[in-house]
Amino acid sequence: MKFFVDTADVDAIRELNDLGLLDGVTTNPSLIKKSGRNIIEVTKEICEIVSGPVSAEVTATDAADMIAEGRKLAKISGNIAVKVPLTLDGLKACKTLTDEGTMVNVTLCFSANQALLAAKAGATFISPFIGRLDDNSYDGLDLIQDIRTIYDNYGFETQILAASIRTVNHVKDCALIGADVMTAPPAVIKALANHVLTDKGLDAFLEDIKSAGIKIL
Ligand code: E4P
């Protein structure tokens, strides 16, 4: 499973990239707002840090303007994936931009039928939002499973990008289901390394290293 980080914070992106854990980045208008940066400038800087796909979202709601914005975003770097919302206009923009050779991430997906449409429009990525479904008493993981089944039934190549991830267990469950990609906030990605028994075991080893004076270098 590929790991994307869901942030426009360049310091956090650099830190995870230096750990060798990053396959790409997703941003959205709220994350751009949080960064306090100009969308073009911050997206360019992110593309210079990470070689994998960097999702940058359009602001328009009609297809013609989404296409124009998508073309401008795609010029920032060869690794831009233009993010469009899952509306009929977004699907139209997806088809046009995909036909021009641009990666497209169709976002704000909350149903299996929406994901089916995105695949038919040739999307590179479909972004089902797990956390926001869970927040509203649906089961976000059920949606990931349904999309996996549908895409496998018909051999769609659109990659399932599990989004709106809130917990480390979401990551594990998405991996078990077979999501192609997950995008999560930096804190969730770093928390994947945590285990109380790792900390306890390391403390015991460090005690023995100290008391026995074990040295390698
Ligand atoms: C995905 O691309 C979105 O940016 C993101 O995962 C949304 O997550 P949220 O529901 O935590 O805002």
Coordinates of C-alpha atoms and ligand atoms in Angstrom, one line a residue:
M1 CA 0.0 0.0 0.0
K2 CA 1.3 3.4 -0.9
F3 CA 1.5 6.1 1.8
F4 CA 0.5 9.7 1.0
V5 CA 0.5 12.4 3.7
D6 CA -2.5 14.6 3.9
T7 CA -1.0 18.1 4.6
A8 CA 0.3 21.2 3.1
D9 CA 2.9 21.7 5.9
V10 CA 6.2 21.5 4.1
D11 CA 8.2 20.8 7.2
A12 CA 6.1 17.8 8.1
I13 CA 6.3 16.6 4.5
R14 CA 10.1 16.9 4.5
E15 CA 10.4 15.0 7.8
L16 CA 8.3 12.0 6.5
N17 CA 10.1 12.1 3.2
D18 CA 13.5 11.9 4.9
L19 CA 12.2 8.8 6.8
G20 CA 11.6 7.2 3.4
L21 CA 7.9 6.7 4.2
L22 CA 6.3 8.9 1.6
D23 CA 4.9 7.9 -1.8
G24 CA 3.0 11.1 -2.4
V25 CA 1.0 14.0 -0.8
T26 CA -2.6 15.1 -0.8
T27 CA -3.8 18.7 -0.1
N28 CA -7.2 20.3 -0.1
P29 CA -8.4 23.9 0.2
S30 CA -8.7 23.6 4.0
L31 CA -5.1 22.3 4.3
I32 CA -3.9 25.1 2.0
K33 CA -5.8 27.7 4.2
K34 CA -4.2 26.1 7.3
S35 CA -0.7 26.5 5.7
G36 CA -1.3 30.2 5.2
R37 CA 0.6 30.0 1.9
N38 CA -0.2 30.8 -1.7
I39 CA -1.6 27.6 -3.4
I40 CA 0.8 27.7 -6.4
E41 CA 3.9 28.5 -4.3
V42 CA 3.3 25.9 -1.6
T43 CA 2.3 23.2 -4.2
K44 CA 5.5 23.9 -6.2
E45 CA 7.6 23.6 -3.0
I46 CA 5.9 20.2 -2.1
C47 CA 6.6 18.9 -5.7
E48 CA 10.3 19.8 -5.2
I49 CA 10.4 17.7 -2.0
V50 CA 8.3 14.6 -3.1
S51 CA 8.7 12.8 -6.4
G52 CA 5.4 10.9 -6.2
P53 CA 1.9 12.2 -7.0
V54 CA 1.0 15.5 -5.3
S55 CA -2.7 16.2 -5.3
A56 CA -3.8 19.9 -5.7
E57 CA -7.5 20.7 -5.7
V58 CA -9.4 23.0 -8.1
T59 CA -11.5 25.8 -6.7
A60 CA -14.0 26.1 -9.6
T61 CA -17.3 24.2 -9.7
D62 CA -18.1 24.2 -13.4
A63 CA -16.2 21.8 -15.8
A64 CA -14.7 24.5 -18.1
D65 CA -13.1 26.4 -15.2
M66 CA -12.0 23.2 -13.5
I67 CA -10.3 22.2 -16.7
A68 CA -8.6 25.6 -17.0
E69 CA -7.5 25.5 -13.3
G70 CA -6.4 21.8 -13.7
R71 CA -4.2 22.7 -16.7
K72 CA -2.6 25.5 -14.7
L73 CA -2.0 23.2 -11.7
A74 CA -0.6 20.5 -14.0
K75 CA 2.0 23.0 -15.3
I76 CA 3.5 23.3 -11.8
S77 CA 5.2 19.9 -12.1
G78 CA 5.0 16.6 -13.8
N79 CA 3.9 14.9 -10.6
I80 CA 0.7 16.9 -10.0
A81 CA -2.6 15.0 -9.6
V82 CA -5.4 17.5 -10.2
K83 CA -8.1 17.0 -7.6
V84 CA -11.7 17.5 -8.7
P85 CA -14.9 17.0 -6.6
L86 CA -17.2 14.1 -7.4
T87 CA -19.9 16.0 -9.2
L88 CA -21.0 15.7 -12.8
D89 CA -18.9 18.7 -13.8
G90 CA -15.9 17.2 -11.8
L91 CA -16.3 13.9 -13.8
K92 CA -16.4 15.8 -17.1
A93 CA -13.2 17.7 -16.1
C94 CA -11.7 14.3 -15.0
K95 CA -12.2 12.8 -18.4
T96 CA -10.8 15.8 -20.3
L97 CA -7.7 16.2 -18.1
T98 CA -7.1 12.4 -18.1
D99 CA -7.3 12.4 -21.9
E100 CA -4.6 15.1 -21.9
G101 CA -2.3 12.8 -19.8
T102 CA -2.8 14.5 -16.4
M103 CA -3.3 12.4 -13.3
V104 CA -6.7 13.1 -11.7
N105 CA -7.8 12.5 -8.1
V106 CA -11.6 12.5 -7.8
T107 CA -12.3 13.6 -4.2
L108 CA -15.3 13.8 -1.8
C109 CA -16.4 10.2 -2.6
F110 CA -19.0 8.8 -0.2
S111 CA -20.7 6.0 -2.2
A112 CA -19.7 3.0 -4.3
N113 CA -21.7 4.3 -7.3
Q114 CA -19.8 7.6 -7.2
A115 CA -16.6 5.5 -7.3
L116 CA -17.9 3.6 -10.2
L117 CA -18.5 6.8 -12.1
A118 CA -15.0 8.1 -11.3
A119 CA -13.4 4.9 -12.7
K120 CA -15.5 5.2 -15.9
A121 CA -14.2 8.8 -16.2
G122 CA -10.7 7.4 -16.1
A123 CA -9.6 8.8 -12.7
T124 CA -6.1 7.9 -11.6
F125 CA -7.3 8.0 -8.0
I126 CA -10.7 7.8 -6.2
S127 CA -10.7 9.3 -2.7
P128 CA -13.4 7.8 -0.4
F129 CA -13.6 9.7 2.9
I130 CA -13.6 7.1 5.7
G131 CA -13.5 9.4 8.7
R132 CA -16.3 11.7 7.6
L133 CA -18.5 8.6 6.9
D134 CA -17.7 7.2 10.4
D135 CA -18.5 10.7 11.9
N136 CA -22.0 10.4 10.4
S137 CA -22.8 6.9 11.6
Y138 CA -21.9 5.1 8.3
D139 CA -19.1 2.6 8.1
G140 CA -16.3 4.1 6.0
L141 CA -14.4 0.8 5.7
D142 CA -17.5 -0.9 4.2
L143 CA -17.2 1.6 1.4
I144 CA -13.5 0.8 0.8
Q145 CA -14.5 -2.9 0.6
D146 CA -17.4 -2.3 -1.8
I147 CA -15.2 -0.2 -4.1
R148 CA -12.4 -2.8 -4.0
T149 CA -15.0 -5.5 -5.0
I150 CA -16.5 -3.4 -7.9
Y151 CA -13.1 -2.3 -9.3
D152 CA -11.8 -5.9 -9.2
N153 CA -15.0 -7.2 -10.8
Y154 CA -14.4 -5.1 -13.9
G155 CA -10.6 -4.6 -13.8
F156 CA -10.8 -0.9 -13.4
E157 CA -7.3 0.6 -12.9
T158 CA -8.4 3.6 -10.9
Q159 CA -6.5 3.4 -7.6
I160 CA -8.4 3.4 -4.3
L161 CA -7.0 6.2 -2.2
A162 CA -8.4 5.8 1.3
A163 CA -8.8 9.3 2.7
S164 CA -10.1 11.1 5.8
I165 CA -8.2 8.6 7.9
R166 CA -8.3 9.3 11.6
T167 CA -6.7 6.3 13.3
V168 CA -3.9 3.8 13.0
N169 CA -6.6 1.1 12.8
H170 CA -8.1 2.7 9.7
V171 CA -4.7 2.2 8.1
K172 CA -4.4 -1.5 9.1
D173 CA -8.0 -2.2 7.9
C174 CA -7.5 -0.4 4.6
A175 CA -4.4 -2.5 4.1
L176 CA -6.3 -5.7 4.9
I177 CA -9.1 -4.7 2.4
G178 CA -6.5 -3.9 -0.3
A179 CA -6.8 -0.2 -0.8
D180 CA -4.0 0.9 -3.2
V181 CA -3.1 4.0 -1.3
M182 CA -3.9 5.7 2.0
T183 CA -3.6 9.3 2.9
A184 CA -3.3 10.3 6.5
P185 CA -2.2 13.3 8.7
P186 CA 1.5 13.2 9.7
A187 CA 0.7 12.3 13.3
V188 CA -1.2 9.2 12.2
I189 CA 1.6 8.0 10.0
K190 CA 4.2 8.5 12.7
A191 CA 1.9 6.7 15.3
L192 CA 2.0 3.6 13.1
A193 CA 5.5 2.9 14.6
N194 CA 4.3 3.0 18.2
H195 CA 3.9 0.0 20.5
V196 CA 4.1 -0.1 24.2
L197 CA 6.0 -3.4 24.2
T198 CA 8.6 -2.0 21.8
D199 CA 9.2 0.9 24.3
K200 CA 9.3 -1.6 27.2
G201 CA 11.6 -4.0 25.4
L202 CA 14.0 -1.2 24.3
D203 CA 14.2 0.2 27.8
A204 CA 15.2 -3.3 29.1
F205 CA 17.8 -3.7 26.4
L206 CA 19.2 -0.3 27.1
E207 CA 19.6 -1.2 30.8
D208 CA 21.5 -4.3 29.9
I209 CA 23.7 -2.4 27.4
K210 CA 24.6 0.1 30.1
S211 CA 25.2 -2.5 32.9
A212 CA 27.2 -4.8 30.7
G213 CA 29.1 -1.9 29.0
I214 CA 28.3 -3.3 25.5
K215 CA 29.8 -1.2 22.8
I216 CA 29.9 -1.6 19.0
L217 CA 31.6 1.6 17.9
Ligands
E4P1 C1 -8.1 13.7 1.2 O1 -7.5 13.9 0.1 C2 -8.6 14.8 2.0 O2 -7.7 15.9 1.9 C3 -8.6 14.4 3.5 O3 -8.2 13.1 3.7 C4 -9.8 14.8 4.2 O4 -9.7 14.4 5.6 P1 -10.6 15.1 6.7 O5 -11.9 14.4 6.7 O6 -9.9 14.7 8.0 O7 -10.6 16.6 6.5

